[in-house]
Tab-separated table of C-alpha atoms and ligand atoms in Angstrom:
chain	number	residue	atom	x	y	z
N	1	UNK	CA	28.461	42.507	3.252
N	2	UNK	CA	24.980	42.490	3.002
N	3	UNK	CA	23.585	46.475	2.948
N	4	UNK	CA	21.216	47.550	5.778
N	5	UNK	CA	18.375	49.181	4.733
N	6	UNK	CA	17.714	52.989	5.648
N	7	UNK	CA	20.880	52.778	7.999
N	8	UNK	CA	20.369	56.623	8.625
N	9	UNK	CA	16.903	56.650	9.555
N	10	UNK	CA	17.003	53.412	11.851
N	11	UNK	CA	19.680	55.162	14.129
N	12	UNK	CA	17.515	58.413	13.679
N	13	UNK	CA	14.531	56.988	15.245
N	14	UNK	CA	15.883	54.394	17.521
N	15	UNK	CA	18.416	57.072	18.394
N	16	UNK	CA	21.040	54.625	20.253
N	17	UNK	CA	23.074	56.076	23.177
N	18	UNK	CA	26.282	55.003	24.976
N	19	UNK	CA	25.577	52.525	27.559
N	20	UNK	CA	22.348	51.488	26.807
N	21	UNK	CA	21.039	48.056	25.561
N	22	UNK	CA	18.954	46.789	22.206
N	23	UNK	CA	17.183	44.417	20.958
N	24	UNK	CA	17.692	43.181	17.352
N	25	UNK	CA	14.963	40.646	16.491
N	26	UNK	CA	15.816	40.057	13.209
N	27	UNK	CA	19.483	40.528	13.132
N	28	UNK	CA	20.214	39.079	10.136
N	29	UNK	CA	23.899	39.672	8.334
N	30	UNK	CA	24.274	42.457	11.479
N	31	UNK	CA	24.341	45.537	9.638
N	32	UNK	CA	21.910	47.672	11.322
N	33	UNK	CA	22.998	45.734	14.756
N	34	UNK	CA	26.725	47.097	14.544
N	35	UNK	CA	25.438	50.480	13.524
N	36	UNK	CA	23.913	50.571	16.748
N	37	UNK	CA	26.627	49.517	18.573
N	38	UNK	CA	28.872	51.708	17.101
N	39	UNK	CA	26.344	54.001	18.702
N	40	UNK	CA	25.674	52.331	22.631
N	41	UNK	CA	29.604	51.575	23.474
N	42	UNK	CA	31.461	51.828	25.514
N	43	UNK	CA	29.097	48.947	27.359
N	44	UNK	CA	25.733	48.909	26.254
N	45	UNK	CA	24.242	45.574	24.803
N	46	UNK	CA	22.753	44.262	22.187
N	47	UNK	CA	20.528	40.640	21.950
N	48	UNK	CA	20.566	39.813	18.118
N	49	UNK	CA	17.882	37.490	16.990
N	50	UNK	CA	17.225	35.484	14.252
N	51	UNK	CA	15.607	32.569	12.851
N	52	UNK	CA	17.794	31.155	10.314
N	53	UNK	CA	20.662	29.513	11.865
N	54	UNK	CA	22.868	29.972	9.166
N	55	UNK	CA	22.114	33.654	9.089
N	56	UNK	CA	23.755	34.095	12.988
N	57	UNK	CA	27.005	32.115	11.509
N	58	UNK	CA	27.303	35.251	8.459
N	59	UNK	CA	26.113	37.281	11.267
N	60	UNK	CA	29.617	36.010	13.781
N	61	UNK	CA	31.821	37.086	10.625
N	62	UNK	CA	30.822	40.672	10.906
N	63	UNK	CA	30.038	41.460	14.735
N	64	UNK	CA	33.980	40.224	15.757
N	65	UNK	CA	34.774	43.385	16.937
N	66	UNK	CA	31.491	43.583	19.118
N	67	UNK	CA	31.621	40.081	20.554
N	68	UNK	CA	31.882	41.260	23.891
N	69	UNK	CA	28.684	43.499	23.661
N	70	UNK	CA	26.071	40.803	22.074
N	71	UNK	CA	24.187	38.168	22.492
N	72	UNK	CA	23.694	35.739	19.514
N	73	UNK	CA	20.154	33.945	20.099
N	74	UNK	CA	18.717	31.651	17.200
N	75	UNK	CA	15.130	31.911	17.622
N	76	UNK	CA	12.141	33.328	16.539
N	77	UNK	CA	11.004	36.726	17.654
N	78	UNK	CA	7.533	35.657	18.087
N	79	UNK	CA	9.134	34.252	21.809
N	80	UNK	CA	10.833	37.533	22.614
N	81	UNK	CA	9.636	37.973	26.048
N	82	UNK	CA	11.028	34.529	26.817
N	83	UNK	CA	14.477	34.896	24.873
N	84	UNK	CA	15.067	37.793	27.083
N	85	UNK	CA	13.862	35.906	29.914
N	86	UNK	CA	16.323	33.257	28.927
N	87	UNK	CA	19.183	35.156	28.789
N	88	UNK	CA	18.596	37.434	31.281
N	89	UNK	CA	18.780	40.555	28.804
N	90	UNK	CA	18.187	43.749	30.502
N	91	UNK	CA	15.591	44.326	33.776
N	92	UNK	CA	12.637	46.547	34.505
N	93	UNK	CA	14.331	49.417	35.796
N	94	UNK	CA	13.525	52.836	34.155
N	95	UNK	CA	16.272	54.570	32.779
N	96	UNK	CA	15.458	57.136	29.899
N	97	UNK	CA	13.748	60.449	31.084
N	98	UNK	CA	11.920	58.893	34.143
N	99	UNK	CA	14.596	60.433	36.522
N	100	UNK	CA	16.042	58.754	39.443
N	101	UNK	CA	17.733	55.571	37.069
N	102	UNK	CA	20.078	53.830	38.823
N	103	UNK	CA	22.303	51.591	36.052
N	104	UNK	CA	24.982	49.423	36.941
N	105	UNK	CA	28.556	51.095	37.858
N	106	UNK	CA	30.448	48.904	34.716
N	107	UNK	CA	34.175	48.304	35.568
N	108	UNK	CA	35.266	51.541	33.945
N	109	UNK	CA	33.092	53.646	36.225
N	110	UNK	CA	30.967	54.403	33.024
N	111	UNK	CA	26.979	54.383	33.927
N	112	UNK	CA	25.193	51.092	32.330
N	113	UNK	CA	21.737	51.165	31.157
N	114	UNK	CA	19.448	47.527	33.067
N	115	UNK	CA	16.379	47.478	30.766
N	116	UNK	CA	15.541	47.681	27.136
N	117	UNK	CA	16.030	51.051	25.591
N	118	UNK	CA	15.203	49.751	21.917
N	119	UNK	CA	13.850	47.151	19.466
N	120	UNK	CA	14.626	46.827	16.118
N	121	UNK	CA	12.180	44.454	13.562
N	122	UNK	CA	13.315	44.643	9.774
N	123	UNK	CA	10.920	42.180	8.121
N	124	UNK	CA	11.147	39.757	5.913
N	125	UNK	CA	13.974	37.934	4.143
N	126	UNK	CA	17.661	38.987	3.640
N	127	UNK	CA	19.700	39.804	0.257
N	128	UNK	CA	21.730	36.378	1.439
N	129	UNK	CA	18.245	34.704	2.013
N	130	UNK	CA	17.965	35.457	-2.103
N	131	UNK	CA	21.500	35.132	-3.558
N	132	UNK	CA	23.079	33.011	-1.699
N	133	UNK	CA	20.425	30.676	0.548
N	134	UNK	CA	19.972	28.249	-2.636
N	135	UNK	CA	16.428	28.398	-0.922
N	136	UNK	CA	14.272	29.573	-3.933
N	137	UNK	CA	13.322	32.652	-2.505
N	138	UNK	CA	14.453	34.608	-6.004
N	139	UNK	CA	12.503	33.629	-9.081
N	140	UNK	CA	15.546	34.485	-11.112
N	141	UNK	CA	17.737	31.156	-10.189
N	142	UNK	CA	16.758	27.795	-10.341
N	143	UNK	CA	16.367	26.154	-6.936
N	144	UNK	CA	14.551	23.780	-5.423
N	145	UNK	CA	11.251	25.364	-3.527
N	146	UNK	CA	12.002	25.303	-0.244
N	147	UNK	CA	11.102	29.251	1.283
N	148	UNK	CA	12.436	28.223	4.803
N	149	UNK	CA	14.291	30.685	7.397
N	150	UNK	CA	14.208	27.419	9.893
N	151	UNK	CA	15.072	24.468	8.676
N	152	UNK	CA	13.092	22.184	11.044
N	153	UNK	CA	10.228	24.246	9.819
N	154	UNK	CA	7.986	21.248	8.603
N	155	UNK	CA	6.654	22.913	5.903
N	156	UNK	CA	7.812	24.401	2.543
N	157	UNK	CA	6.795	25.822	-0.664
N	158	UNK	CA	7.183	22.711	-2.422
N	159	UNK	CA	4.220	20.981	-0.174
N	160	UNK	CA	2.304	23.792	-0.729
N	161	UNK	CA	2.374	23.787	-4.242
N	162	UNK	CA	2.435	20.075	-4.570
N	163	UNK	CA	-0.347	19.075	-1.547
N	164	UNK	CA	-2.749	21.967	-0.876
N	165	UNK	CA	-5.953	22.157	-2.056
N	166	UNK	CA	-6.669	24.468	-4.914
N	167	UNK	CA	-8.828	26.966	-2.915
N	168	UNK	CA	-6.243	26.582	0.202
N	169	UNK	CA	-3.712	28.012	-2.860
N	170	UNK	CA	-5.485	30.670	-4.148
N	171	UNK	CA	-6.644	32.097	-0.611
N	172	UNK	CA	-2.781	32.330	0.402
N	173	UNK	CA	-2.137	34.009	-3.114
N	174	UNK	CA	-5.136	36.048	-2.666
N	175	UNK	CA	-4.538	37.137	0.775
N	176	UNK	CA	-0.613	37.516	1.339
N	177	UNK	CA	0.140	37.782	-2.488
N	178	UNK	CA	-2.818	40.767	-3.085
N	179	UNK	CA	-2.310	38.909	-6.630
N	180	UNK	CA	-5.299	39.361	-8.989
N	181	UNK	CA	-4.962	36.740	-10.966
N	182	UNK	CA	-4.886	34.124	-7.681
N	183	UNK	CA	-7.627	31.664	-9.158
N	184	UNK	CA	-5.867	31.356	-12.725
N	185	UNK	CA	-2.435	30.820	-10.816
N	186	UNK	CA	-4.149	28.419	-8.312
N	187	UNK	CA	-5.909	26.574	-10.950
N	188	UNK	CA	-2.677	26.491	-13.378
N	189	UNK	CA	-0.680	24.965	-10.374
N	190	UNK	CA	-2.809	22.241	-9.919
N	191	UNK	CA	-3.513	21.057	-13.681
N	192	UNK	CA	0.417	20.850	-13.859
N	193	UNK	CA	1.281	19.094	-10.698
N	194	UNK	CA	-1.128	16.087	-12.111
N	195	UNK	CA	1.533	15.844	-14.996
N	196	UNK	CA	4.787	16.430	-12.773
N	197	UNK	CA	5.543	17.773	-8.990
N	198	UNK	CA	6.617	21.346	-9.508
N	199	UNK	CA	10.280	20.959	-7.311
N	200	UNK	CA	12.158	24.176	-8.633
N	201	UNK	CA	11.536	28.026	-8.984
N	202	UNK	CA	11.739	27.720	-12.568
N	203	UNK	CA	8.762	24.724	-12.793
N	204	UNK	CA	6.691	27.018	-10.571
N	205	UNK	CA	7.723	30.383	-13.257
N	206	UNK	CA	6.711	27.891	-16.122
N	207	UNK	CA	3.354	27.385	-14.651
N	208	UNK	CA	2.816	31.491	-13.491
N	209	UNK	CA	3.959	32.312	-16.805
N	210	UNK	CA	1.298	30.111	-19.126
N	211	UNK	CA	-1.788	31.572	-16.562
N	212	UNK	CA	-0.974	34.944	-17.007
N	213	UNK	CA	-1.361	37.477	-19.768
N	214	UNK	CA	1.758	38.600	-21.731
N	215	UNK	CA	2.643	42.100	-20.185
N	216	UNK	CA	1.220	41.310	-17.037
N	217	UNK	CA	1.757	43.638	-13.899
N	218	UNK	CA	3.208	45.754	-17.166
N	219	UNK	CA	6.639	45.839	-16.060
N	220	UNK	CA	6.343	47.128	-13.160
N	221	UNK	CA	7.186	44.059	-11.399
N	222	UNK	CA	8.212	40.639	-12.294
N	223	UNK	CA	5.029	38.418	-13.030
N	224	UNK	CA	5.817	36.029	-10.201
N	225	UNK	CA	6.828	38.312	-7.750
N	226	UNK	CA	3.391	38.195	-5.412
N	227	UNK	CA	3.142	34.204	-6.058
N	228	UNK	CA	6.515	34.104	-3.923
N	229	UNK	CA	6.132	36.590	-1.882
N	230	UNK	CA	2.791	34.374	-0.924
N	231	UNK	CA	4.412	31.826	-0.108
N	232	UNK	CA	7.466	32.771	1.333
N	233	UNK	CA	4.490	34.646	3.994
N	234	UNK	CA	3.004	30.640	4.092
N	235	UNK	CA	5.693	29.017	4.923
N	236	UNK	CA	7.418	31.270	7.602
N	237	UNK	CA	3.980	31.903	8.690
N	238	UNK	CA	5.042	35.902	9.009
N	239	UNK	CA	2.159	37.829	9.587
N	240	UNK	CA	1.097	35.924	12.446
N	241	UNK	CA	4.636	36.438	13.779
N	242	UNK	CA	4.234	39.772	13.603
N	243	UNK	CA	1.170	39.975	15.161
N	244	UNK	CA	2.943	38.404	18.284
N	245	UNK	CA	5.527	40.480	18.126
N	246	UNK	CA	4.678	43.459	18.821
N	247	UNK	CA	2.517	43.800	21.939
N	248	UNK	CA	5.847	42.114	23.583
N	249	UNK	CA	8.033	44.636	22.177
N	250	UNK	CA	6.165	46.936	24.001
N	251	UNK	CA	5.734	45.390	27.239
N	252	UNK	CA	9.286	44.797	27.182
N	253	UNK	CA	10.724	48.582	26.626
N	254	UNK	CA	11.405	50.631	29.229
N	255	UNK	CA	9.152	54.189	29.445
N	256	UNK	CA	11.112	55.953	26.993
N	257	UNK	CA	12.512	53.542	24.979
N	258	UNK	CA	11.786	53.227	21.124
N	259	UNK	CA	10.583	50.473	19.004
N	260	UNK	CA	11.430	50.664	15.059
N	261	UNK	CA	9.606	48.170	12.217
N	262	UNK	CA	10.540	47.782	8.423
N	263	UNK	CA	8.523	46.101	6.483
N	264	UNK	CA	8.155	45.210	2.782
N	265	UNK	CA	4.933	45.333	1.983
N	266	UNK	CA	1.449	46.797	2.670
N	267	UNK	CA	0.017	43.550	4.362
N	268	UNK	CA	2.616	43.857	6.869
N	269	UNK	CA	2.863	47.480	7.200
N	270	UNK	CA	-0.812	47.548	7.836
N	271	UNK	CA	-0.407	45.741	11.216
N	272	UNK	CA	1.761	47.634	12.034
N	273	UNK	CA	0.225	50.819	11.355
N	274	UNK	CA	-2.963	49.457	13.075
N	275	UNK	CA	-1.444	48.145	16.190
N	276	UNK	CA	0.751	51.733	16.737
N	277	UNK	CA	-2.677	53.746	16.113
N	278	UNK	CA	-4.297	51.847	18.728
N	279	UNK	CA	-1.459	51.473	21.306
N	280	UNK	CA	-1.509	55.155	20.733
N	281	UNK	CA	-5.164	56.097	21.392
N	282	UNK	CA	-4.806	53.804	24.808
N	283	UNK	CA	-1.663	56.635	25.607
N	284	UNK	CA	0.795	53.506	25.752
N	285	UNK	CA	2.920	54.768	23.007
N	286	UNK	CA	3.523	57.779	21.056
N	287	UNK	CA	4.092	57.361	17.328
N	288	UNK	CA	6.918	59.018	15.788
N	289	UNK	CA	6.108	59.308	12.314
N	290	UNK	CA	3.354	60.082	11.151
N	291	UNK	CA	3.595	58.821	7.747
N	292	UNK	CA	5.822	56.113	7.189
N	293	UNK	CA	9.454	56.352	6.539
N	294	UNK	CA	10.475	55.264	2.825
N	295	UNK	CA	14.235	55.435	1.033
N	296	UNK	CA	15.539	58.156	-0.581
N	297	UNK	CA	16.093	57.745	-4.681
N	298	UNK	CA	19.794	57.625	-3.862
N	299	UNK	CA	19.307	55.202	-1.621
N	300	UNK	CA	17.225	53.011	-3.989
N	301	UNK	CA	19.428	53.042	-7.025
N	302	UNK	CA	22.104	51.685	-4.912
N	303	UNK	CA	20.170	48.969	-3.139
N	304	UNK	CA	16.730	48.402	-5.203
N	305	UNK	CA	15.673	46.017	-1.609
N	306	UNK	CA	15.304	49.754	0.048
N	307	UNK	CA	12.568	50.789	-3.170
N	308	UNK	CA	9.669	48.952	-1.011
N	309	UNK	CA	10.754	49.553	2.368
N	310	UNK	CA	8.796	51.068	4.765
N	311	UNK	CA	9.665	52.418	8.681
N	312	UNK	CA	7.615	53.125	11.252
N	313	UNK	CA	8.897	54.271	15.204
N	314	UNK	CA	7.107	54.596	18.313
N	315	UNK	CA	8.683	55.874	21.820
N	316	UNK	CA	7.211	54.069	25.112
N	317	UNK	CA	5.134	56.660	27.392
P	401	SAM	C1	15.727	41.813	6.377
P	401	SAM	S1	16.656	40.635	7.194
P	401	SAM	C2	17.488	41.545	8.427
P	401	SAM	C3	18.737	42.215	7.962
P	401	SAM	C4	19.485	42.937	9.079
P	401	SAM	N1	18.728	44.040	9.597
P	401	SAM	C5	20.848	43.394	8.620
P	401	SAM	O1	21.130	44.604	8.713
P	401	SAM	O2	21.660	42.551	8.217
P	401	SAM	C6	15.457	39.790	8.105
P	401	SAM	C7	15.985	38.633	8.927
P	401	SAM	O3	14.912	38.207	9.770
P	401	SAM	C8	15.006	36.814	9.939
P	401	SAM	N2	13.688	36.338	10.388
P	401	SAM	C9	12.579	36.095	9.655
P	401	SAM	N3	11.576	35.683	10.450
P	401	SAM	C10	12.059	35.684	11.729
P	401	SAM	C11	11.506	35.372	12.999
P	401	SAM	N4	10.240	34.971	13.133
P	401	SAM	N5	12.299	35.494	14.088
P	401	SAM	C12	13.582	35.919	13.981
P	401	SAM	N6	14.162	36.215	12.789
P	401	SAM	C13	13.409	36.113	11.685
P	401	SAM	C14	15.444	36.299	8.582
P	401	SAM	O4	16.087	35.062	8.701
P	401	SAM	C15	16.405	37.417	8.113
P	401	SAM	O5	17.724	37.086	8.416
């Protein structure tokens, strides 16, 4: 089963109670979704989210023993307000600390929360999405370059590589990839796609490797790493989702109610950092850590995904 990242500090900060209801919006193999539910029984809710179809079925095989609890949506998060809408998940009526809440009687006499006492975003691609997908997300298997979370998503990494201008390449590489070398890697992808169409991970290495120095990024990370991570951003076009994200997250909590965001790297973590700092200074939210929230060393040696992870939590005024 795939291993949530910071398991502890997710429940920490979104600090799940019984009866009450969560969103997931990127629920991916479920582990962080049945932690919480572990947490919200005997009759709260949970609406798990996520793009990749596939990703709900692996997600079935772990929730049985929740089924009655969630709500499986496949969809993107960046049409929350309307997935809720859609399936009619949770209503406006306050319920943590605004005194006065008035949940639902459930049929064993227990006190249901209506609205939306949590939101959970972890960013970003799965462990399955790289060992398993056969979707060329991981630069260490040959597969074909695809990058995809939905498959009816028009574009992949393939057309980038093999159709895009060479500026269009090295502004994506630039700009999502914070890779230094963008205009070498650019340029290096275009000379070779005039001999042959780059169609696997390891033709794209092959090219990264012959425009870089020897040594480069000095070990510290695998040469390729911000090429892919570049386009993986491209293709699932995931900083814009973010963007829309998260001024519906908020509208959609109730006072009280906590949103929590992972992400993987400083491009993302940067909207989110901005976004909370200015929610804050209009007194919608109040951030609840001030510095964000990284793994401990035990956690990374036994998942190395946790090393770059990064959590920030806000509570709803
Ligand atoms: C890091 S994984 C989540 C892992 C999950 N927290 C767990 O414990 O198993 C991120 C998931 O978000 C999904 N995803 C990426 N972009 C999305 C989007 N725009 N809307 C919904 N899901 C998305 C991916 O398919 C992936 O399954």
């Amino acid at each position: 089963m795939h291993i949530p990242v910071l398991p502890k500090e997710v429940l920490e900060y979104l600090n799940p109670k019984s009866n009450e209801n969560f969103i997931d919006c990127t629920i991916g193999e479920g582990g962080h979704a049945i932690a919480i539910l572990e947490r919200s029984g005997p009759n709260g809710k949970l609406l798990g989210i996520d793009l990749d179809s596939q990703q709900i079925e692996n997600c079935k095989l772990e929730i049985e023993n929740y089924k009655n609890r969630i709500i499986l949506v496949v969809g993107s998060y960046t049409n929350l307000k309307e997935i809720i809408r859609d399936n009619n998940f949770g209503s406006a009526r306050p319920v943590r600390g605004q005194g006065g809440s008035e949940g639902e009687q459930d049929e064993q006499g227990g006190q249901t929360s209506n609205g939306v006492n949590g939101i959970l975003l972890d960013l970003g691609m799965s462990s399955w999405h790289l060992d398993d997908s056969g979707r060329g997300f991981a630069f260490m298997k040959n597969e074909p370059l695809d990058m995809r979370y939905l498959k009816d998503n028009e574009l992949t990494a393939r057309q980038i590589v093999n159709s895009w201008r060479e500026n269009d390449i090295e502004a994506i590489l630039r700009e999502y990839g914070e890779e230094r070398l963008s205009r070498r890697i650019a340029k290096a992808i275009v000379e070779a796609r005039r001999v042959k169409k780059l169609e696997t991970t390891t033709d794209l290495i092959e090219v990264i490797k012959k425009a870089v120095p020897r040594g480069y990024e000095r070990g510290r990370i695998h040469f390729a790493t911000r090429t892919f991570q570049a386009l993986r951003i491209a293709v699932n076009q995931e900083l814009e989702n973010l963007k829309n994200v998260l001024p519906q997250a908020i509208e959609v909590l109730e006072p009280g109610g906590r949103l929590v965001v992972i992400s993987f790297h400083s491009l993302e973590d940067r909207i989110v950092k901005n976004f909370f700092r200015d929610q804050s200074k209009d007194g919608v939210i109040k951030i609840l850590t001030k510095k964000p929230i990284t793994a401990s060393l035990e956690e990374i040696k036994s998942n190395n995904r946790s090393r770059s992870a990064k959590l920030r939590a806000i509570v709803k005024t």
